[in-house]
Amino acid sequence: MSTITIDDVAQALGVSKTTVSRTISGKGRISEGTRARVQEYIQEHNYKPNAVAQSLAAQRTFNLGLVCPIEYEIFNLTYFHRCMLGISEVAAENGYDILLSMVNGDDVTNLRRIVENHKVDGVILTRSLVDDMCMKYLKESGIPFVVIGTCPDPEVVQVDNDHLGACSELTSILIAKGCRKLLLAGGEKQNIISQTRAKGFREAFRRARLKAEESWIYYDTEIRGLIPEILTRALQEHADGIICMDEKLAEAVLAQCREKEIRIPEDFKLASFYDSGFLAHSVPAVTAIDIDDTKLGFVAAQTLLKLIRGEPVQNQHLRNYQIILRESTT
Amino acid sequence: MSTITIDDVAQALGVSKTTVSRTISGKGRISEGTRARVQEYIQEHNYKPNAVAQSLAAQRTFNLGLVCPIEYEIFNLTYFHRCMLGISEVAAENGYDILLSMVNGDDVTNLRRIVENHKVDGVILTRSLVDDMCMKYLKESGIPFVVIGTCPDPEVVQVDNDHLGACSELTSILIAKGCRKLLLAGGEKQNIISQTRAKGFREAFRRARLKAEESWIYYDTEIRGLIPEILTRALQEHADGIICMDEKLAEAVLAQCREKEIRIPEDFKLASFYDSGFLAHSVPAVTAIDIDDTKLGFVAAQTLLKLIRGEPVQNQHLRNYQIILRESTT
DNA sequence: TTGTACGCGTTATCAG
DNA sequence: CTGATAACGCGTACAA
């Protein structure tokens, strides 16, 4: 199927390119007769405008850059994937496509390439480190971009779930159930989201006129590494329960408790971020915060498009989480 | 930082665009003097050719389409992510970028869009269903594409790991260790890879002059669904062990055995596809097939680039797996 | 060794 | 209502 251009269509119909172009874009006035003829021919021969030429003329690529850190591990991946879903939906609706940029740690070369070569109209960053080089570069470059997550820089447009609120609410629930000493097992300390949750954790205690010790909060809890140790200490120091920042950690806790014969929820309570089939069906079923990441990507993409169009935007703190109480915190 | 064009550079230096263009591409002979001057100016002002204009002129987009099924679940995701890594590396090396296309089941609209709009020079498909609509569409469209995985169509360029050999080899090892009745717990039946492995499974038995019953092979084993049932039957019917098609399944088996007090490896042997930290550190550690998916993406991308350049290519069956024997099959 | 002029496929401006 | 014509930014025959 040879690729057909607007000129081919115009010549075949004995009209000018302009007429064809107008038929497609709907701009400008043309007679119903010619419009119909052109439409038909286009349908018939499946003519599609060349996006590259359109881009050149419009000075826009109709591509959104999406940064995916290569070091994402299994957990972040599902998060990333769900975000992509939302982004992809919005992009498609608006005639945009997604250009992927895999960046390795602080090495922004790959991102720089797509930006400097003008291959994208804007960029979405899917996480934010405390000191993120991608963000730094994007700010310098002047290209429109939004960050999914939270960052301290007020100039950066951000879209995030209300992790603070979610963690705070979950913690409060556990406190209400009688817990006085809770643990918080987290992701990378470098990751802002971990710290936001910690803040919510502390806040809940403060609201209950209690104090959360800093030693109750664990970052960089590598699954097979720290969990056993944490539980041993928890047992010695009579902690009432633990909040895990992701499913994998919760899973590890569950396994360790089984091994150490700690009963959940009788001896120890367990709750987790990110609801999943596993948490819902494990024995006991685990209380979890269900977050709609797809929505997050959706809103981020919409925000970026507004930014590209020059419309005013503002940071969004979606409250799209839901706490699902299950047996593990009974 | 206003965007600067080749004309700007040319005028500023009092030379023609051609000279600047040649300096960059290295084609054609120009004096060392002017070359140096141009080089310097370019560095200084950080001039980068506009990729869109280049694309239009060259009639190539320098984009590779990458199809990501939205229904990927956690396991496929890590696989997909690792492939992407390899693809991304090759792409970057060759001045290409990756355009993502998320397709939903049989709905190829998203894929069709990027192909018909000429936004990509070729496409990589990251899995192959028994009856894959994406593949069907790509064949019709005539665009160069390669499939990561195996498909029955000999006209389609394929890059795959030798899953048949891997599964066969692993099965043989278990047979050699005295197993006579083994189970194979798999992914989606619709997924060709599952069937390829089943073939390897059968082959190993045949080589040992034994026969694998079809009832030993389970497809669509949803983790929390079938595993308990399978193990109950295994126990009743005195199976010697099980080979799982992914880590998650192995994990479920491990959990169930603990619950049912089946001892591994004494009562029952366990092996799995896709090595991971979990399998390496679980108790007992699980024998696994380690596969280098990044390499797979790497080779797929290289193959696609050759295809795009019109060079001859052939299907690749990488033997880049490695069986790691651990306690679970002692 | 360097420059001129044209084509790549579209859209937009300005005449008719 | 419609049609030339000029951008958009770059590569490249062809000419000098």
XYZ file of C-alpha atoms (C1' of nucleotides) in Angstrom:
692
model
C 0.000 0.000 0.000
C 1.977 2.941 -1.297
C 1.866 6.034 0.830
C -0.296 8.745 -0.663
C 0.147 12.492 -0.211
C -2.149 15.448 -0.205
C -0.889 16.363 -3.660
C -1.934 13.003 -5.023
C -5.398 13.513 -3.668
C -5.601 17.040 -5.042
C -4.444 16.061 -8.514
C -6.686 13.030 -8.690
C -9.664 15.213 -7.892
C -8.561 18.152 -9.977
C -8.624 20.497 -7.005
C -5.895 22.253 -5.095
C -4.092 20.995 -2.000
C -5.682 23.812 -0.117
C -9.128 22.436 -0.720
C -8.129 19.011 0.473
C -6.429 20.421 3.522
C -9.496 22.419 4.395
C -11.764 19.448 4.027
C -9.713 17.608 6.570
C -9.193 20.371 9.061
C -12.719 21.711 8.711
C -11.311 25.210 8.613
C -12.419 27.677 5.980
C -15.567 27.453 3.928
C -15.905 25.096 0.995
C -18.960 23.868 -0.883
C -20.734 20.776 0.307
C -20.243 19.182 -3.078
C -16.457 19.314 -3.230
C -16.196 18.518 0.445
C -18.137 15.333 -0.088
C -16.065 14.370 -3.105
C -12.829 14.897 -1.256
C -14.118 13.056 1.797
C -15.073 10.108 -0.277
C -11.764 9.925 -2.082
C -9.901 10.171 1.185
C -11.926 7.384 2.722
C -11.608 5.259 -0.345
C -7.843 5.566 -0.582
C -7.277 5.772 3.133
C -5.320 8.978 2.917
C -3.768 10.162 6.158
C -1.790 13.384 6.445
C 1.881 12.872 7.079
C 2.384 13.701 10.720
C 5.972 14.740 10.202
C 5.056 17.342 7.634
C 2.255 18.560 9.852
C 4.670 18.861 12.692
C 7.115 20.859 10.674
C 4.448 23.254 9.535
C 2.786 23.563 12.910
C 6.074 23.780 14.779
C 4.794 21.087 17.091
C 5.603 17.403 17.276
C 2.407 16.144 18.843
C 4.577 13.945 21.004
C 4.686 13.891 24.771
C 7.927 12.781 26.331
C 7.616 10.273 29.126
C 10.538 9.640 31.405
C 10.959 6.133 32.736
C 13.850 5.582 35.134
C 15.560 2.359 34.202
C 16.104 1.435 37.793
C 12.415 1.013 38.427
C 11.846 -2.222 40.239
C 8.785 -4.372 40.094
C 6.680 -2.243 42.335
C 7.236 1.072 40.665
C 6.673 -0.617 37.365
C 3.047 -1.392 37.966
C 2.603 2.146 39.141
C 4.334 3.414 36.041
C 2.301 1.165 33.809
C -0.967 2.375 35.231
C 0.105 5.983 34.861
C 0.992 5.294 31.257
C -2.487 4.006 30.710
C -4.015 7.278 31.744
C -1.460 9.308 29.849
C -1.927 7.233 26.759
C -5.662 7.721 26.842
C -5.463 11.482 27.052
C -2.714 11.597 24.463
C -4.675 9.554 21.956
C -7.769 11.667 22.466
C -5.805 14.758 21.621
C -3.860 13.394 18.706
C -0.673 13.075 20.659
C 1.730 10.173 20.956
C 4.124 9.144 23.648
C 7.850 9.202 23.221
C 9.632 7.159 25.813
C 12.862 8.244 27.374
C 14.640 5.824 29.629
C 16.954 7.618 31.958
C 19.625 6.041 34.044
C 20.017 7.647 37.428
C 21.537 11.087 37.079
C 22.428 10.640 33.443
C 20.004 12.830 31.541
C 21.553 12.372 28.098
C 18.610 10.421 26.810
C 16.133 12.997 27.996
C 18.269 15.805 26.681
C 18.317 14.209 23.257
C 14.589 14.148 22.759
C 14.205 17.664 24.097
C 17.038 19.289 22.162
C 16.126 17.535 18.953
C 12.642 18.956 19.329
C 11.049 15.551 19.294
C 8.512 16.383 22.002
C 6.269 19.296 22.926
C 6.376 18.571 26.613
C 7.517 16.032 29.169
C 6.002 14.041 31.989
C 8.236 12.968 34.829
C 6.886 9.978 36.682
C 8.511 10.320 40.019
C 10.479 12.875 41.854
C 13.634 12.311 43.739
C 14.773 14.708 46.383
C 17.413 16.023 44.037
C 16.240 15.094 40.593
C 18.551 15.826 37.691
C 15.809 15.332 35.138
C 13.775 17.994 36.801
C 16.745 20.263 36.971
C 17.427 19.808 33.292
C 13.824 20.289 32.275
C 13.624 23.539 34.199
C 16.693 24.865 32.446
C 15.493 23.783 29.048
C 12.306 25.761 29.317
C 10.169 23.016 27.820
C 6.718 22.541 29.391
C 6.697 19.645 31.832
C 4.773 18.255 34.736
C 5.899 16.028 37.541
C 3.820 13.173 38.811
C 4.636 13.285 42.458
C 5.543 16.054 44.777
C 8.589 18.230 44.788
C 9.673 21.126 46.906
C 10.035 23.514 43.976
C 6.905 25.662 43.754
C 7.666 26.636 40.172
C 7.298 23.059 39.005
C 3.828 21.926 38.008
C 2.937 18.851 40.009
C 0.200 16.283 40.032
C 0.024 13.928 42.931
C -2.143 11.781 45.059
C -2.706 12.974 48.556
C -0.282 10.539 50.094
C 0.045 12.613 53.166
C -3.678 12.506 53.780
C -3.894 8.830 52.966
C -1.123 7.787 55.292
C -2.394 10.053 57.995
C -5.902 8.675 57.710
C -4.746 5.081 57.774
C -2.543 5.743 60.764
C -5.400 7.422 62.578
C -7.589 4.410 62.010
C -4.994 2.143 63.559
C -4.568 4.476 66.481
C -8.318 4.487 66.950
C -8.181 0.723 67.103
C -5.880 0.985 70.062
C -2.434 0.944 68.489
C 0.045 3.099 70.337
C 3.292 2.065 68.740
C 3.295 1.641 64.992
C 6.021 1.035 62.476
C 6.245 2.541 59.022
C 8.237 0.581 56.473
C 9.099 2.567 53.408
C 10.599 2.782 49.991
C 13.667 4.744 49.094
C 14.451 7.543 51.437
C 15.574 9.556 48.435
C 12.080 9.301 47.049
C 9.965 12.213 48.120
C 6.846 10.135 48.344
C 8.334 8.157 51.228
C 8.896 11.297 53.189
C 5.449 12.647 52.450
C 3.926 9.530 53.902
C 6.140 9.724 56.925
C 4.834 13.210 57.458
C 1.254 11.945 57.373
C 2.208 9.214 59.795
C 3.594 11.693 62.292
C 0.653 14.001 61.811
C -1.829 11.303 62.781
C -0.012 10.690 66.028
C 0.158 14.378 66.719
C -3.569 14.714 66.182
C -4.110 11.919 68.697
C -1.868 13.811 71.123
C 0.735 11.088 70.858
C 4.220 11.171 69.510
C 5.676 9.004 66.766
C 9.321 8.178 67.401
C 11.638 8.625 64.454
C 13.005 5.158 65.116
C 9.644 3.712 64.136
C 10.158 4.825 60.559
C 12.256 2.675 58.260
C 13.325 3.756 54.799
C 15.014 1.745 52.065
C 13.553 -1.389 53.503
C 14.805 -3.912 51.057
C 12.365 -6.688 51.043
C 14.512 -9.643 51.899
C 16.885 -7.517 53.902
C 15.296 -5.482 56.642
C 11.873 -6.972 57.247
C 13.010 -9.901 59.420
C 15.133 -7.573 61.494
C 12.334 -5.058 61.825
C 9.938 -7.726 63.007
C 12.376 -9.106 65.517
C 12.743 -5.653 66.997
C 9.009 -5.038 66.805
C 8.459 -8.168 68.841
C 11.002 -7.224 71.476
C 9.732 -3.707 71.775
C 6.067 -4.607 71.685
C 5.017 -2.679 68.617
C 1.325 -2.916 67.782
C 1.533 -3.059 64.050
C 3.130 -1.942 60.840
C 2.198 0.100 57.783
C 3.998 -0.957 54.640
C 4.550 1.345 51.714
C 3.902 -1.326 49.181
C 2.490 -4.730 48.568
C 5.840 -6.452 48.373
C 6.774 -5.320 51.831
C 3.427 -6.407 53.205
C 3.965 -9.758 51.631
C 7.345 -10.084 53.290
C 5.836 -9.127 56.628
C 3.159 -11.723 56.218
C 5.732 -14.390 55.461
C 7.917 -13.435 58.400
C 5.004 -13.391 60.804
C 4.048 -16.841 59.715
C 7.574 -18.006 60.307
C 7.921 -16.310 63.665
C 4.396 -17.396 64.590
C 3.185 -13.894 65.134
C -0.582 -13.836 64.754
C -2.179 -11.164 62.578
C -4.215 -9.272 63.636
C -4.270 -10.585 67.239
C -0.609 -9.942 68.055
C 0.231 -7.488 65.369
C -1.663 -5.398 62.851
C -0.722 -4.935 59.224
C -1.756 -2.418 56.604
C -0.310 -1.488 53.271
C -0.255 1.045 50.500
C -1.385 -0.031 47.048
C -4.160 -2.499 47.091
C -3.715 -5.611 44.995
C -5.192 -9.006 44.435
C -2.561 -10.396 46.698
C -3.486 -8.242 49.659
C -7.172 -8.900 49.084
C -6.804 -12.659 48.985
C -3.950 -13.360 51.351
C -4.619 -14.995 54.683
C -5.400 -12.877 56.522
C -6.609 -10.332 53.997
C -4.686 -7.101 54.389
C -6.085 -3.632 54.928
C -4.889 -1.418 52.133
C -5.013 1.984 50.518
C -6.277 1.690 47.014
C -4.957 4.365 44.705
C -6.066 5.107 41.198
C -2.784 5.692 39.412
C -4.411 5.684 36.029
C -6.323 8.759 37.028
C -3.053 10.300 38.068
C -1.551 9.791 34.633
C -4.753 11.020 33.097
C -4.697 14.290 34.972
C -0.977 14.734 34.473
C -1.361 14.433 30.721
C -4.276 16.824 30.656
C -2.300 19.293 32.684
C 0.676 19.014 30.386
C -1.480 19.611 27.344
C -2.878 22.746 28.916
C 0.642 23.868 29.672
C 1.628 23.290 26.061
C -1.340 25.276 24.830
C -0.304 28.065 27.125
C -3.371 27.796 29.306
C -3.024 28.468 33.013
C -2.584 25.422 35.199
C -2.218 24.725 38.844
C -0.870 21.922 40.957
C -3.292 19.129 41.594
C -3.589 17.090 44.709
C -5.992 14.341 43.828
C -7.816 12.748 46.670
C -8.401 9.600 44.734
C -7.566 7.022 47.338
C -9.711 4.727 49.317
C -8.947 2.812 52.466
C -10.144 -0.752 52.400
C -10.404 -2.284 55.839
C -9.728 -5.993 56.046
C -9.020 -8.705 58.542
C -5.400 -7.758 59.180
C -6.432 -4.734 61.233
C -9.537 -6.113 62.871
C 16.836 29.662 25.238
C 15.326 30.401 21.848
C 15.543 27.614 19.349
C 18.153 28.220 16.701
C 18.095 26.951 13.114
C 20.725 26.014 10.602
C 20.071 29.252 8.769
C 20.842 31.250 11.857
C 24.144 29.494 12.165
C 24.941 29.976 8.510
C 24.142 33.673 8.517
C 26.000 34.340 11.712
C 29.086 32.758 10.222
C 28.612 34.198 6.759
C 28.572 30.778 5.148
C 25.843 28.780 3.496
C 23.537 26.238 5.139
C 25.223 23.576 3.082
C 28.514 24.185 4.784
C 26.952 23.930 8.186
C 25.022 20.831 7.227
C 28.158 19.176 5.946
C 30.096 20.008 9.034
C 27.536 18.190 11.083
C 27.023 15.179 8.890
C 30.684 14.855 8.015
C 29.754 14.289 4.412
C 31.496 16.137 1.615
C 34.831 17.855 1.922
C 35.210 21.253 3.523
C 38.294 23.068 4.708
C 39.550 22.474 8.195
C 39.293 26.150 8.930
C 35.613 26.634 8.237
C 34.786 23.269 9.760
C 36.422 24.335 12.997
C 34.670 27.684 12.966
C 31.307 26.077 12.417
C 31.968 23.430 15.022
C 32.834 26.020 17.570
C 29.787 28.136 16.880
C 27.580 25.099 17.094
C 29.046 24.063 20.416
C 28.875 27.554 21.734
C 25.251 28.093 20.858
C 24.245 24.499 21.390
C 22.707 24.165 17.982
C 20.885 20.885 17.308
C 19.241 20.125 14.000
C 15.474 20.005 14.162
C 14.619 16.329 14.089
C 11.254 16.944 12.507
C 12.724 18.757 9.551
C 15.357 16.079 9.206
C 12.669 13.470 9.226
C 10.680 15.187 6.565
C 13.695 15.552 4.315
C 14.969 12.050 4.918
C 11.532 10.495 4.708
C 12.246 8.725 7.959
C 11.057 9.470 11.460
C 13.900 7.912 13.431
C 11.266 6.508 15.726
C 10.682 2.896 16.567
C 7.180 1.944 17.563
C 6.900 -0.231 20.623
C 3.665 -2.006 21.363
C 2.751 -2.467 24.996
C -0.447 -4.396 25.694
C -2.346 -2.604 28.416
C -3.435 -5.830 30.006
C 0.113 -6.734 31.001
C 0.154 -7.823 34.566
C 2.976 -7.502 36.998
C 4.991 -10.371 35.678
C 4.941 -9.427 32.031
C 5.757 -5.915 33.053
C 9.185 -6.670 34.358
C 9.822 -8.632 31.229
C 8.613 -5.738 29.148
C 10.683 -3.272 31.096
C 13.851 -5.251 30.622
C 13.190 -5.579 26.915
C 12.703 -1.858 26.708
C 16.075 -1.372 28.280
C 17.774 -3.262 25.497
C 15.682 -1.614 22.830
C 16.324 1.800 24.249
C 20.056 1.234 24.255
C 20.199 0.217 20.621
C 17.816 2.976 19.636
C 19.859 5.673 21.333
C 23.057 4.397 19.769
C 21.524 4.727 16.357
C 19.831 8.058 16.830
C 16.403 6.534 17.164
C 13.718 7.118 19.727
C 10.911 4.975 21.008
C 7.287 5.758 20.406
C 5.001 3.890 22.701
C 1.724 2.439 21.581
C -0.538 0.971 24.185
C -2.940 -1.452 22.650
C -5.996 -2.850 24.312
C -6.645 -6.438 23.399
C -7.762 -6.723 19.816
C -8.237 -3.024 19.373
C -5.390 -1.900 17.134
C -6.541 1.688 16.670
C -3.662 3.076 18.655
C -1.118 1.108 16.709
C -2.782 1.962 13.434
C -2.567 5.643 14.262
C 1.181 5.792 14.659
C 1.725 3.671 11.575
C -0.669 5.450 9.256
C 0.464 8.868 10.391
C 3.996 7.828 9.517
C 5.249 8.465 13.011
C 7.488 5.403 13.085
C 9.874 3.641 10.731
C 9.246 0.229 12.207
C 7.561 -1.559 15.056
C 8.510 -4.002 17.765
C 5.844 -6.289 19.126
C 6.638 -7.579 22.583
C 4.643 -10.720 22.796
C 2.770 -12.898 20.437
C -0.644 -14.267 21.021
C -1.884 -17.241 19.131
C -4.051 -14.983 17.045
C -2.577 -11.557 17.339
C -4.426 -8.676 15.716
C -1.445 -6.364 15.978
C 0.614 -8.791 14.000
C -2.107 -9.157 11.478
C -2.386 -5.426 11.044
C 1.356 -4.908 10.811
C 1.643 -7.507 8.099
C -1.053 -5.813 6.057
C 0.443 -2.389 6.550
C 3.759 -3.409 5.074
C 5.785 -1.554 7.686
C 8.946 -3.309 8.893
C 8.389 -5.030 12.215
C 9.798 -7.737 14.410
C 8.120 -9.838 17.018
C 9.727 -10.641 20.324
C 8.460 -14.120 20.868
C 7.562 -16.904 18.555
C 4.762 -17.087 16.085
C 3.713 -19.669 13.572
C 3.955 -17.341 10.607
C 7.295 -17.920 8.849
C 7.097 -14.581 7.071
C 7.241 -12.708 10.336
C 10.668 -11.825 11.651
C 10.992 -13.167 15.161
C 13.441 -12.866 17.988
C 13.026 -15.170 20.906
C 14.697 -16.982 23.699
C 14.934 -20.680 23.359
C 12.110 -21.388 25.765
C 11.583 -24.798 24.341
C 15.181 -25.768 24.992
C 15.157 -24.158 28.415
C 12.035 -25.915 29.596
C 13.175 -29.170 28.103
C 16.556 -28.935 29.786
C 15.065 -28.100 33.156
C 12.582 -30.930 32.891
C 15.343 -33.339 31.954
C 17.305 -32.346 34.999
C 14.348 -33.097 37.246
C 13.782 -36.421 35.516
C 17.435 -37.240 36.040
C 16.931 -36.544 39.711
C 14.320 -39.258 39.800
C 11.108 -37.386 39.121
C 8.632 -39.413 37.111
C 5.517 -37.306 37.424
C 5.938 -33.565 37.062
C 3.475 -30.712 36.807
C 3.827 -27.674 34.614
C 1.985 -24.578 35.746
C 1.681 -21.949 33.106
C 0.637 -18.544 31.995
C -2.106 -17.764 29.556
C -2.897 -20.585 27.212
C -3.456 -18.008 24.521
C 0.137 -16.941 24.880
C 2.377 -18.833 22.526
C 5.236 -18.900 24.956
C 3.216 -21.114 27.295
C 2.708 -23.660 24.589
C 6.333 -23.583 23.530
C 7.381 -24.449 27.025
C 4.829 -27.219 27.214
C 6.396 -28.609 24.089
C 9.816 -28.606 25.711
C 8.315 -30.274 28.756
C 6.884 -33.104 26.691
C 10.064 -33.432 24.707
C 12.134 -34.018 27.814
C 9.882 -36.859 28.867
C 9.997 -38.335 25.413
C 13.774 -38.243 25.406
C 13.734 -40.140 28.685
C 11.406 -42.666 27.087
C 8.614 -41.576 29.394
C 5.329 -39.926 28.629
C 4.028 -36.667 29.996
C 0.267 -36.751 30.514
C -1.615 -33.758 29.212
C -3.364 -33.504 32.560
C -0.063 -32.557 34.137
C -0.028 -29.296 32.265
C -2.028 -26.370 33.632
C -2.564 -23.150 31.743
C -4.074 -19.888 32.930
C -3.091 -20.726 36.436
C -4.252 -17.717 38.266
C -2.109 -17.359 41.232
C -4.602 -17.318 44.045
C -6.974 -19.472 42.110
C -5.559 -22.733 40.886
C -2.387 -23.336 42.837
C -4.057 -24.693 46.002
C -6.178 -27.004 43.927
C -3.221 -28.156 41.872
C -1.239 -28.942 44.978
C -4.083 -30.867 46.554
C -4.314 -33.013 43.461
C -0.550 -33.329 43.266
C -0.534 -34.650 46.789
C -3.279 -37.176 46.128
C -1.739 -38.368 42.918
C 1.819 -38.434 44.186
C 3.400 -35.977 41.800
C 7.127 -35.477 42.288
C 7.344 -31.797 41.631
C 6.266 -28.752 39.694
C 7.744 -26.337 37.197
C 6.246 -22.872 37.354
C 6.269 -20.477 34.454
C 6.982 -17.518 36.605
C 8.124 -16.288 39.939
C 4.685 -15.413 41.195
C 3.446 -18.924 40.710
C 6.492 -20.352 42.426
C 5.832 -18.031 45.298
C 2.270 -19.252 45.564
C 3.447 -22.851 45.503
C 5.904 -22.132 48.253
C 3.197 -20.570 50.384
C 0.767 -23.428 49.821
C 3.369 -26.074 50.596
C 4.149 -24.343 53.833
C 0.480 -24.325 54.689
C -0.110 -27.924 53.683
C 3.150 -28.922 55.352
C 4.617 -30.336 52.182
C 8.388 -30.352 52.467
C 10.466 -28.972 49.626
C 12.548 -30.598 48.243
C 12.038 -33.812 50.244
C 8.369 -34.406 49.371
C 8.077 -32.247 46.355
C 10.436 -30.424 44.015
C 9.996 -26.923 42.719
C 11.561 -25.033 39.852
C 10.609 -21.843 38.080
C 11.129 -19.691 35.051
C 12.574 -16.223 35.512
C 15.075 -15.998 38.256
C 14.620 -13.224 40.778
C 15.818 -12.090 44.122
C 12.819 -13.726 45.646
C 13.573 -17.168 44.283
C 17.211 -16.828 45.214
C 16.514 -15.871 48.809
C 13.363 -17.744 49.644
C 13.465 -20.690 52.007
C 14.211 -23.014 50.413
C 15.945 -21.237 47.551
C 14.286 -22.130 44.279
C 15.941 -23.563 41.186
C 15.297 -21.211 38.311
C 15.934 -20.387 34.706
C 17.583 -17.048 34.405
C 16.807 -15.275 31.162
C 18.412 -12.130 29.838
C 15.445 -10.212 28.497
C 17.472 -7.083 27.995
C 19.539 -8.936 25.456
C 16.337 -9.953 23.780
C 15.231 -6.359 23.361
C 18.707 -5.466 22.244
C 18.734 -8.027 19.469
C 15.161 -7.258 18.467
C 15.977 -3.596 18.026
C 19.094 -4.356 16.038
C 17.135 -6.675 13.831
C 14.451 -4.087 13.246
C 17.027 -1.474 12.304
C 18.498 -3.843 9.753
C 15.056 -4.465 8.390
C 14.475 -0.748 8.085
C 17.751 -0.297 6.256
C 16.692 -3.032 3.910
C 19.437 -5.392 5.019
C 18.698 -9.091 5.081
C 17.699 -10.506 8.457
C 16.818 -13.856 9.849
C 14.940 -15.135 12.831
C 16.969 -15.371 15.989
C 16.687 -17.954 18.661
C 18.903 -16.737 21.418
C 20.196 -19.320 23.786
C 20.710 -16.809 26.505
C 19.307 -18.665 29.427
C 20.982 -20.287 32.338
C 19.651 -22.845 34.756
C 20.516 -22.115 38.338
C 20.207 -25.153 40.567
C 19.191 -24.479 44.134
C 17.928 -26.237 47.209
C 14.360 -26.724 45.975
C 15.417 -29.484 43.598
C 18.175 -31.061 45.640
C 36.037 23.903 -1.301
C 31.629 26.365 -1.212
C 27.017 28.052 -2.567
C 22.228 27.807 -5.062
C 18.085 25.883 -5.530
C 14.807 22.441 -4.967
C 12.134 18.810 -2.597
C 10.093 16.554 1.606
C 4.165 17.142 2.850
C 1.404 20.418 5.303
C -0.793 24.548 6.707
C -1.727 29.466 6.328
C -1.938 33.852 3.928
C -3.596 36.364 0.508
C -5.561 36.953 -3.936
C -9.073 35.912 -7.122
C -15.812 29.357 -2.360
C -11.136 28.185 -4.316
C -6.322 28.331 -5.753
C -1.441 29.880 -6.061
C 2.386 30.652 -3.075
C 5.158 31.056 0.828
C 6.776 29.266 4.949
C 8.470 25.236 8.315
C 14.102 23.420 8.724
C 16.940 20.390 6.656
C 19.646 17.529 3.086
C 21.564 17.282 -1.332
C 22.107 17.297 -6.456
C 24.160 20.371 -9.241
C 26.665 24.333 -10.352
C 30.484 27.456 -9.587
